[in-house]
Amino acid sequence: MPARKPIRRSQLISPFGIGAMVDFPRDESLMPAGLDAWPSANLQCPADSGWLIREERLETRLGVSHFRLPPDFRDPEPGIPHTLQRIPFVRFPRWHYCYHCGSMDLLSPFSASAERCKGPKYDQKSCDGKPVYRRSFLIPVRFVAVCGRGHIQDFPFFEWVHRDSSVQPDCRLRLRAGRSSAGLSGITVQCSCGQRKTLGDVFRFDEKDGGPLSKIGCQCKGMRPWLGDMDSGSQTCGQHLRVLQRGASNVYFPHVVSSLYLPLWAEKVDRDIITVLEEPHIWSQITSSTLAGQMHEERCRWIAEALGLDPDRFVAAARKKHEGQPLNSSGAVATDEEDFRRSEYRALCDARGGEKTELYIQTANMTPYDSDVGQHLSRVQLVHKLRETRALAGFTRILPPDGSLASDRLQDLNLDPNIDWLPAIKVYGEGLFLELNSDAIDRWLKRESAIVPRIAALAAHYNAIRTLRGQPQRNVTAKFVLLHTLAHVLINQLSFDCGYGSASLRERLYCNFIDSARSMHAVLIYTASGDSEGTMGGLVRQGRHGRLEATLRGALRHAAWCSSDPVCMESAGQGADSANLAACHGCCLLPETSCEEGNRLLDRALLVGTPERPKLGFFREPL
């Protein structure tokens, strides 16, 4: 639609990606359209457009050829079609009403601007008879209907009101908020034919029998407005519809898959060669023509000579990059999440990359650190530079994604199968990589027999809820809960020590769930922003000798006592899905953008122990 509505590029990945409802000023609710309608969707991505993102590891995992940045708005240039950079939206929900008189109207999803009230023929005070410029703008209704497979449609107001009668061609609806009740029962939808119903029980829902919409014969029609399915869906669904408010947090869950860039090919390569090979249009020239799957070395030499670079070094670096493949230890492409992260884990542990690349890691000497740190941490890596790619692979509704790309709850972003790319953004930053001592973890698990049954009960409850929702179970261990809780308390403490807000820091957990023979036990705390130069080094500084000890002890002291104790420490289950033990907003929880697990699976008792069982705490000595 041609109307200009400002939205940041990063917001089009999360939280306002394709299929989400975005509230704009002047009470407009718009939904970003699918990739089919994006600029140059079916054309080769021009290197000079600034859209192209290459991340080989993530491309292999998601099965795409490349990624594209959401376009920033530009006025079109004559004769250059890809300069028209505008993300299309559709108007959803379509039902709108006048806040002055209550008149309801079903607007076109492709209308470019909001419409004014036309004024219903009612006896009550209305917009009828007023000049057009004085009539109120229509605003979107609060209610939508969704199903568990990710479809969404307008609330069936006509069917709701006329459940006991038939709809006439001249029927017009009116939404009025009465004074009898401040809740939904005080909201009445009335028709010009005399029928009226309240919305008092629209949110009631049962997994077996459905909700009130199922009782009046309204089932999901498989509508996907972001793909153009407006009146009747192209897919037959038939699931129960659940009524939600359009601003509810469970209406949209983006499935964002991220990856740290590992430029292992660029180690010991000159900076000027790295800069050239990182240019998408130059790399596309190198890989556009191959001989029997091998790189065309003569073409590489031409490019190097044209740019004034050493041909031999340029060819060697290009060959190393071309042959580099994200493989796991068995030689297969690393598409599993655990194998995918293991390659990052090894690169971070080994301080791969270099000062000239976009991954620069410095290994801290553990000798100067206090003994408390040395006993519990086996490695501290100062990540001066990192680059993260975040790609939107789909979305779900009602329940968050379960991590599987093959889930039937995960909705597609496009209809055209020839679209072989996904929207993504690149962010740059710095971080701290802390690896726990594996021997210390083993001694901790053997020292206190209550650790395993405590976490086993939490894991059983957590997996029972996942089973009820149709999600796969997870092998939650005490080591994972320990790592996760440690990351949370450190982020809370670092927000005081180095000045970053807690929402600016993120966690990335490295823990094995499946393969116990190849153990991982580390956490990466990092900050990543859209700035191409990353951040200013404040987080890395806190990992150095003399500062990390103070940060760790401060985090543990705050974790030892919560303002909600003793209720928090003695809790048998709290937070989302009751999936936390001793963890609440007063001690451990973080903004949702910072946590990988949705603030679930936390227990600070594993860090500091309890008054009755101090040996539960892995870090009981520093306290």
Coordinates of N, CA and C in Angstrom, one line a residue, residues 382-384 429-432 494-500 505 525 527 534-544 547-548 551:
L382 N 37.7 -13.2 25.7 CA 37.3 -11.8 25.5 C 37.0 -11.7 24.0
V383 N 35.7 -11.6 23.7 CA 35.3 -11.5 22.3 C 35.2 -10.0 21.9
H384 N 36.3 -9.5 21.3 CA 36.3 -8.1 21.0 C 35.4 -7.7 19.8
G429 N 28.8 -6.7 17.5 CA 29.0 -6.4 18.9 C 30.2 -7.0 19.5
E430 N 30.2 -7.2 20.8 CA 31.3 -7.8 21.6 C 30.7 -8.7 22.6
G431 N 31.5 -9.5 23.3 CA 31.0 -10.4 24.3 C 32.0 -11.0 25.2
L432 N 31.5 -11.8 26.2 CA 32.3 -12.5 27.1 C 31.9 -14.0 27.0
L494 N 26.0 -7.1 35.1 CA 26.8 -6.4 34.1 C 26.1 -5.1 33.7
S495 N 24.8 -5.1 33.8 CA 24.0 -3.9 33.5 C 24.3 -2.8 34.5
F496 N 24.8 -3.1 35.7 CA 25.2 -2.1 36.7 C 26.7 -1.8 36.5
D497 N 27.5 -2.8 36.1 CA 29.0 -2.6 36.1 C 29.5 -1.9 34.9
C498 N 28.9 -2.2 33.7 CA 29.4 -1.6 32.5 C 28.5 -0.7 31.8
G499 N 27.3 -0.5 32.3 CA 26.4 0.6 31.8 C 25.5 0.1 30.7
Y500 N 25.5 -1.1 30.2 CA 24.6 -1.6 29.3 C 23.2 -1.9 30.0
L505 N 21.8 -6.7 26.4 CA 22.7 -7.9 26.5 C 21.9 -9.1 26.2
I525 N 27.8 -14.2 26.7 CA 27.0 -13.0 27.0 C 27.6 -11.9 26.1
T527 N 26.7 -8.3 23.5 CA 25.8 -7.2 23.0 C 25.9 -7.1 21.5
G534 N 30.1 -2.1 15.8 CA 29.9 -2.8 17.0 C 29.8 -1.8 18.2
T535 N 30.4 -2.2 19.3 CA 30.2 -1.4 20.5 C 31.6 -1.0 21.0
M536 N 31.7 -0.4 22.2 CA 32.8 0.4 22.6 C 33.8 -0.4 23.6
G537 N 33.6 -1.6 23.8 CA 34.5 -2.4 24.6 C 34.2 -2.5 26.1
G538 N 33.1 -1.9 26.5 CA 32.9 -2.0 28.0 C 32.6 -3.3 28.5
L539 N 32.0 -4.2 27.7 CA 31.7 -5.6 28.1 C 32.9 -6.4 28.2
V540 N 33.8 -6.3 27.2 CA 35.1 -7.0 27.2 C 35.9 -6.6 28.4
R541 N 35.9 -5.3 28.7 CA 36.7 -4.9 29.9 C 36.3 -5.5 31.2
Q542 N 35.0 -5.8 31.3 CA 34.6 -6.5 32.6 C 35.0 -7.9 32.7
G543 N 35.5 -8.5 31.6 CA 36.1 -9.8 31.7 C 37.5 -10.0 32.1
R544 N 38.2 -8.8 32.2 CA 39.6 -8.9 32.5 C 39.8 -9.1 34.0
R547 N 38.3 -7.3 37.4 CA 36.9 -6.9 37.2 C 36.0 -8.1 37.1
L548 N 36.4 -9.2 36.5 CA 35.5 -10.3 36.4 C 35.2 -10.9 37.8
T551 N 32.6 -8.7 39.4 CA 31.3 -8.9 38.7 C 30.6 -10.2 39.2

